[in-house]
PDB file of C-alpha atoms in Angstrom:
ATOM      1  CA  UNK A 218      86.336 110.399  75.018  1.00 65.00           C
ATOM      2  CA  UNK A 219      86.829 106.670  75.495  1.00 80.00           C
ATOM      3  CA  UNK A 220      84.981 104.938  78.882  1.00 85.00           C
ATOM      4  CA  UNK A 221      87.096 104.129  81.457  1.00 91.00           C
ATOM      5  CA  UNK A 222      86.963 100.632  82.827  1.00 91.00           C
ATOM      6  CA  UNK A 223      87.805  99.515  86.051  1.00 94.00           C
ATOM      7  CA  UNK A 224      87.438  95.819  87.033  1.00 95.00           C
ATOM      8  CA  UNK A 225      88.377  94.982  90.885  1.00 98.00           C
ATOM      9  CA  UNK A 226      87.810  92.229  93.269  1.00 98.00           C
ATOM     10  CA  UNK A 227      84.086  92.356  94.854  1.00 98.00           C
ATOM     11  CA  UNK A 228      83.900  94.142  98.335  1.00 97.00           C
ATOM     12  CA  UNK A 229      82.138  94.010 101.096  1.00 92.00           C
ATOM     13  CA  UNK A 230      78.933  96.665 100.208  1.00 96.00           C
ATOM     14  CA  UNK A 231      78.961  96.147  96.180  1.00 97.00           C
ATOM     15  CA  UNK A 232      76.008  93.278  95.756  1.00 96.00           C
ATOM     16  CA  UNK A 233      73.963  95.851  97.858  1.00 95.00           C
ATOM     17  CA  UNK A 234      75.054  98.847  96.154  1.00 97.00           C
ATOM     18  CA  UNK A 235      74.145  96.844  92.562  1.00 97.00           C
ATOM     19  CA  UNK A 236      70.499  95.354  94.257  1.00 95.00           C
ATOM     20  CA  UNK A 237      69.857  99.151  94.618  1.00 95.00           C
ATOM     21  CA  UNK A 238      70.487  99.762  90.954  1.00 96.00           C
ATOM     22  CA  UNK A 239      69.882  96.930  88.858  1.00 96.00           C
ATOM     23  CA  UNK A 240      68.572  97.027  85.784  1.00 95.00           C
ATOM     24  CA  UNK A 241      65.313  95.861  84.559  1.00 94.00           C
ATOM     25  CA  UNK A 242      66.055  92.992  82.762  1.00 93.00           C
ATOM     26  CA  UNK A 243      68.245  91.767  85.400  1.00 93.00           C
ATOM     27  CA  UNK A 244      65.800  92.407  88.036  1.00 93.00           C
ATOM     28  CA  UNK A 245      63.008  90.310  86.045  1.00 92.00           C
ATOM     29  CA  UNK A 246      65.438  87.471  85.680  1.00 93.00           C
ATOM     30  CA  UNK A 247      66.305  87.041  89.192  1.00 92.00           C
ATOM     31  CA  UNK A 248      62.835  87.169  90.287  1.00 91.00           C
ATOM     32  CA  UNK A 249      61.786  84.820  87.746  1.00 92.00           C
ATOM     33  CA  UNK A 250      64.602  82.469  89.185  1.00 88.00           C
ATOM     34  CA  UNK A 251      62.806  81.992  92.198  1.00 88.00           C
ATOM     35  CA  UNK A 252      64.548  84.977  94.227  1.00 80.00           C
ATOM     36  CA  UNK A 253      61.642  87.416  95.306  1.00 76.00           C
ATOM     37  CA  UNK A 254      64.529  89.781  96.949  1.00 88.00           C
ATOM     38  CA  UNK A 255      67.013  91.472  94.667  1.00 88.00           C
ATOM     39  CA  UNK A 256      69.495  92.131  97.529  1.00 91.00           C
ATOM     40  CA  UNK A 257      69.329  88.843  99.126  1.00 90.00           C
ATOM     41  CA  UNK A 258      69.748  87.495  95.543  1.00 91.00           C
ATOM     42  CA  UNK A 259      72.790  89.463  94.889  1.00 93.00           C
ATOM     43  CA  UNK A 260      74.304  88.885  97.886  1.00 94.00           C
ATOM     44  CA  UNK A 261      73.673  85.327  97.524  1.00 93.00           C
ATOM     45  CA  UNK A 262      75.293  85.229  94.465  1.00 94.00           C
ATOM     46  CA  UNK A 263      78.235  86.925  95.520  1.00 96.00           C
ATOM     47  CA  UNK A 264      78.912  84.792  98.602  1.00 95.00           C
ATOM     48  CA  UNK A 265      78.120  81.497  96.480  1.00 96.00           C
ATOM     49  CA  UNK A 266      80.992  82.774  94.101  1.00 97.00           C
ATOM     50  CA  UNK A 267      84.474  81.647  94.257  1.00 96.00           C
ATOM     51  CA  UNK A 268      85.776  83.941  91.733  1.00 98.00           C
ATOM     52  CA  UNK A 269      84.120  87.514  91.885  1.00 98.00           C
ATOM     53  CA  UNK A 270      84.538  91.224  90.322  1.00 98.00           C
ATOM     54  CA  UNK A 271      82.995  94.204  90.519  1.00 98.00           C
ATOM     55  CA  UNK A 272      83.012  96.592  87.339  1.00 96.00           C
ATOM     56  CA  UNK A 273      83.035 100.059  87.100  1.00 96.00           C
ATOM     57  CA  UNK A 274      82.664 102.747  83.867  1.00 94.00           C
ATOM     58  CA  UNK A 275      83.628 106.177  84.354  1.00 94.00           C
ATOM     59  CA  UNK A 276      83.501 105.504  88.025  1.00 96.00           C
ATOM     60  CA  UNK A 277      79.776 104.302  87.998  1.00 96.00           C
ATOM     61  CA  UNK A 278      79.001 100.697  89.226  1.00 97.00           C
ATOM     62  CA  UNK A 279      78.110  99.224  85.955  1.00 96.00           C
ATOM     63  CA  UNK A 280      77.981  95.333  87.120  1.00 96.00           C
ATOM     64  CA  UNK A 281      78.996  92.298  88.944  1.00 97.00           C
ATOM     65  CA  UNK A 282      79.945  89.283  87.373  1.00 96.00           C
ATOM     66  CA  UNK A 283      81.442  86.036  89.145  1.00 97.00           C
ATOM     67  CA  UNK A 284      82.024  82.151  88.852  1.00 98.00           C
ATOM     68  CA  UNK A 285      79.764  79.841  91.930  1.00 97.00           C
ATOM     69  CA  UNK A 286      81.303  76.241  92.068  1.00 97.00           C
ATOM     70  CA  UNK A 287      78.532  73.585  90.871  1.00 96.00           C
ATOM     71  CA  UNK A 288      80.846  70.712  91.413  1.00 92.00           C
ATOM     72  CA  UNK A 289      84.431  71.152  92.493  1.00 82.00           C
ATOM     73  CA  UNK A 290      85.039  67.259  91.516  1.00 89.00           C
ATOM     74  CA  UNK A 291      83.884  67.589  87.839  1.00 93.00           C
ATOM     75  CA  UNK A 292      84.992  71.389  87.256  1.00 95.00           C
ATOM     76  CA  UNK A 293      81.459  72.500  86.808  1.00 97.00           C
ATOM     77  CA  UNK A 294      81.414  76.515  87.214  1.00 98.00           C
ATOM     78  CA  UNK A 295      78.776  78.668  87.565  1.00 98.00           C
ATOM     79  CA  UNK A 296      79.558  82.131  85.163  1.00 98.00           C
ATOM     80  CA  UNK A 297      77.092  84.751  85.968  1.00 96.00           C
ATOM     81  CA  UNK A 298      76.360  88.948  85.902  1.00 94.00           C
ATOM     82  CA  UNK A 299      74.234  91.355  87.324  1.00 95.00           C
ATOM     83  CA  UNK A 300      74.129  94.518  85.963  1.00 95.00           C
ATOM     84  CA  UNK A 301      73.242  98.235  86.022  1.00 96.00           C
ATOM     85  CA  UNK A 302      71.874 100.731  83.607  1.00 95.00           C
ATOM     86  CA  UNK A 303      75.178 102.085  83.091  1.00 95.00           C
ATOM     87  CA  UNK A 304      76.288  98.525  81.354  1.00 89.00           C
ATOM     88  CA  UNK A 305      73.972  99.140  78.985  1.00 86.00           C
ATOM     89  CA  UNK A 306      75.000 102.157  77.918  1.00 86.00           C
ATOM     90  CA  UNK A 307      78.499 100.979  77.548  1.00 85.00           C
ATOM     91  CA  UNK A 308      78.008  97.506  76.623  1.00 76.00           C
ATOM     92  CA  UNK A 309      80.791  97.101  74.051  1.00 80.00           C
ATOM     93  CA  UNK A 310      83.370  98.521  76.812  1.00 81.00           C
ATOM     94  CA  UNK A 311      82.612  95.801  78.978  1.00 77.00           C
ATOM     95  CA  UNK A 312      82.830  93.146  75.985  1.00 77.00           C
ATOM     96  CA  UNK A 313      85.974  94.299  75.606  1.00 84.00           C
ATOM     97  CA  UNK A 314      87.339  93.910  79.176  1.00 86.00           C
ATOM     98  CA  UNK A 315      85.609  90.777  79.967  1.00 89.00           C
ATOM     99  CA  UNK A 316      87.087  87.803  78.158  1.00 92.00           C
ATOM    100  CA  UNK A 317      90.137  87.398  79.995  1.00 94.00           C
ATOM    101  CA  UNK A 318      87.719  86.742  83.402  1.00 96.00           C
ATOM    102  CA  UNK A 319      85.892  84.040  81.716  1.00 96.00           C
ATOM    103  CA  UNK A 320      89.255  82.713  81.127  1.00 97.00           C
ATOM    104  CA  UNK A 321      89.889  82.502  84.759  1.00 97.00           C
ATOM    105  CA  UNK A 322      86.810  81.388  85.544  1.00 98.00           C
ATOM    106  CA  UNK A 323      87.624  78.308  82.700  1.00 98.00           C
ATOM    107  CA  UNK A 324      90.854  78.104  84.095  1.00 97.00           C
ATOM    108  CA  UNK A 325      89.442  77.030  87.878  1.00 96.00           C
ATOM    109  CA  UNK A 326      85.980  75.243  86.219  1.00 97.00           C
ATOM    110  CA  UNK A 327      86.843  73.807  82.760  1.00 98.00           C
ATOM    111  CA  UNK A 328      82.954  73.889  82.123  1.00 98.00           C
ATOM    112  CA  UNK A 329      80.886  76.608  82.671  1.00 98.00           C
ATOM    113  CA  UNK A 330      77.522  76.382  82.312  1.00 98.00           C
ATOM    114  CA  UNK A 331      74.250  78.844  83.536  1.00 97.00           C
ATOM    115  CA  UNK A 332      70.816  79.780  82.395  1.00 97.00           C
ATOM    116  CA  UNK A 333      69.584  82.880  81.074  1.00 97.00           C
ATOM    117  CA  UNK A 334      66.122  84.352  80.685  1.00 95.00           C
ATOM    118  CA  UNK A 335      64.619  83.924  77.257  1.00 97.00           C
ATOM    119  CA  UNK A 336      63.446  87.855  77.357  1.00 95.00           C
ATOM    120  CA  UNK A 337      67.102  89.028  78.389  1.00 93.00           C
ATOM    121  CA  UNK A 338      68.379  89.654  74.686  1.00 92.00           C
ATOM    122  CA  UNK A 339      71.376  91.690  76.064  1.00 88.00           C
ATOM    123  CA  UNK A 340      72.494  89.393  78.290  1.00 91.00           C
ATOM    124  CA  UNK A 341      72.624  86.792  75.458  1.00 94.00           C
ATOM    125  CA  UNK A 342      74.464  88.440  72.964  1.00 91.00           C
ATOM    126  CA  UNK A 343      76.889  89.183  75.371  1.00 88.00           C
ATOM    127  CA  UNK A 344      77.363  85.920  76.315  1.00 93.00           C
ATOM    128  CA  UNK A 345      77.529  84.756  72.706  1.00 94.00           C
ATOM    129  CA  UNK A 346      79.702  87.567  71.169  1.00 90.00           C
ATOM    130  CA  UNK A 347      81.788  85.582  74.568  1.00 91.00           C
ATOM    131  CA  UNK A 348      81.723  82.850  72.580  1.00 94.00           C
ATOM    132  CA  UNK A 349      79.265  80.544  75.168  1.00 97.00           C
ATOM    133  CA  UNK A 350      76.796  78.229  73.340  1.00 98.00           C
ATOM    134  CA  UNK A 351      73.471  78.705  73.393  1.00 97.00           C
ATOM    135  CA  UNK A 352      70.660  76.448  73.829  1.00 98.00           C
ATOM    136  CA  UNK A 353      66.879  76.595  72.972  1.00 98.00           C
ATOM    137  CA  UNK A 354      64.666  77.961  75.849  1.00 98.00           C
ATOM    138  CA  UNK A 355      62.959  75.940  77.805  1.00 97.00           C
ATOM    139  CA  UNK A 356      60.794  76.088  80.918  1.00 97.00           C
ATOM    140  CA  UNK A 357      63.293  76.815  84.109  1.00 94.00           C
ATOM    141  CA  UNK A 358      63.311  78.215  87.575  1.00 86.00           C
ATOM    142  CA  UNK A 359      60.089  78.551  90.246  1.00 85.00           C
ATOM    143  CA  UNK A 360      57.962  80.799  87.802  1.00 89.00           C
ATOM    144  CA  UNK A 361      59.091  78.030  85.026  1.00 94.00           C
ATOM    145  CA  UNK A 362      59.485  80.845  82.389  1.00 96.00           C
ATOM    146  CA  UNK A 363      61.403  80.320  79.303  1.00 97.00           C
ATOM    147  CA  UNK A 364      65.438  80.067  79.911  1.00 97.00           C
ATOM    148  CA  UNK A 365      68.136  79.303  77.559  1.00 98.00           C
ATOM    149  CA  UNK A 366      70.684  76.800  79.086  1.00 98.00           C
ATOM    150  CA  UNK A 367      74.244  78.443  77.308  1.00 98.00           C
ATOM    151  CA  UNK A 368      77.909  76.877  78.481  1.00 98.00           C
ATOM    152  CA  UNK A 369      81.834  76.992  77.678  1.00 98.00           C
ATOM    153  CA  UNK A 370      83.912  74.201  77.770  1.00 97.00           C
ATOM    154  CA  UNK A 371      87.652  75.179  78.062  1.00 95.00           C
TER     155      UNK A 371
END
């Protein structure tokens, strides 16, 4: 039986909900960024964003994934996603449903560009099966552990 997606706007309750249940690797990266807090850093994220959905697979909240502006002027974006186990698990679903909001997220910031933590090997094949470029890790955030730098230009 094939997963059922379901992609919506983010509401009021979902960064909290996915804080409660994110997964490992995602967990390590955020703290490694500098947030101690996995809520607060969800939240945060979701109220930075200007452009924001929450996904679902077979009715389980599987992740978040949004656009925060860097620069309005220059069209700098922010692309970014938090997941839970249940991404994992169904990783080539979400593949699948995902490209056309990167293209709205190009379409409002013509260059998106984020870091990624050097250990989080799911997160970057996702983001370069995306088609995003990826850079050589180097020393980032207020642990300064390894990150790649990886970006789209539309």
């Amino acid at each position: 039986m094939a997963a059922e997606v379901l992609i919506r706007p983010t509401e009021a309750g979902d960064a909290h909900a996915l804080a409660q249940r994110l997964r490992a690797s995602d967990a390590h990266e955020v703290r490694a960024y500098g947030h101690l807090d996995p809520v607060h850093a969800c939240e945060r994220s979701v109220g930075q964003s200007l452009l924001c959905w929450t996904a679902f697979i077979n009715g389980e909240l599987a992740a978040i994934l949004g656009c925060a502006p860097v620069s309005v002027v220059s069209g700098i974006g922010s692309p970014w996603m938090l997941g839970t186990p249940v991404l994992d698990a169904h990783s080539r679903v979400l593949v699948r449903s995902t490209p056309g909001y990167i293209a709205k997220m190009l379409k409002a910031f013509p260059h998106l560009v984020n870091y990624v933590h050097a250990d989080n090997l799911t997160s970057q094949r996702w983001l370069q099966r995306l088609g995003f470029a990826m850079y050589a890790a180097a020393p980032f955030g207020a642990l300064g552990e390894p990150f790649h730098r990886f970006e789209m230009r539309a």
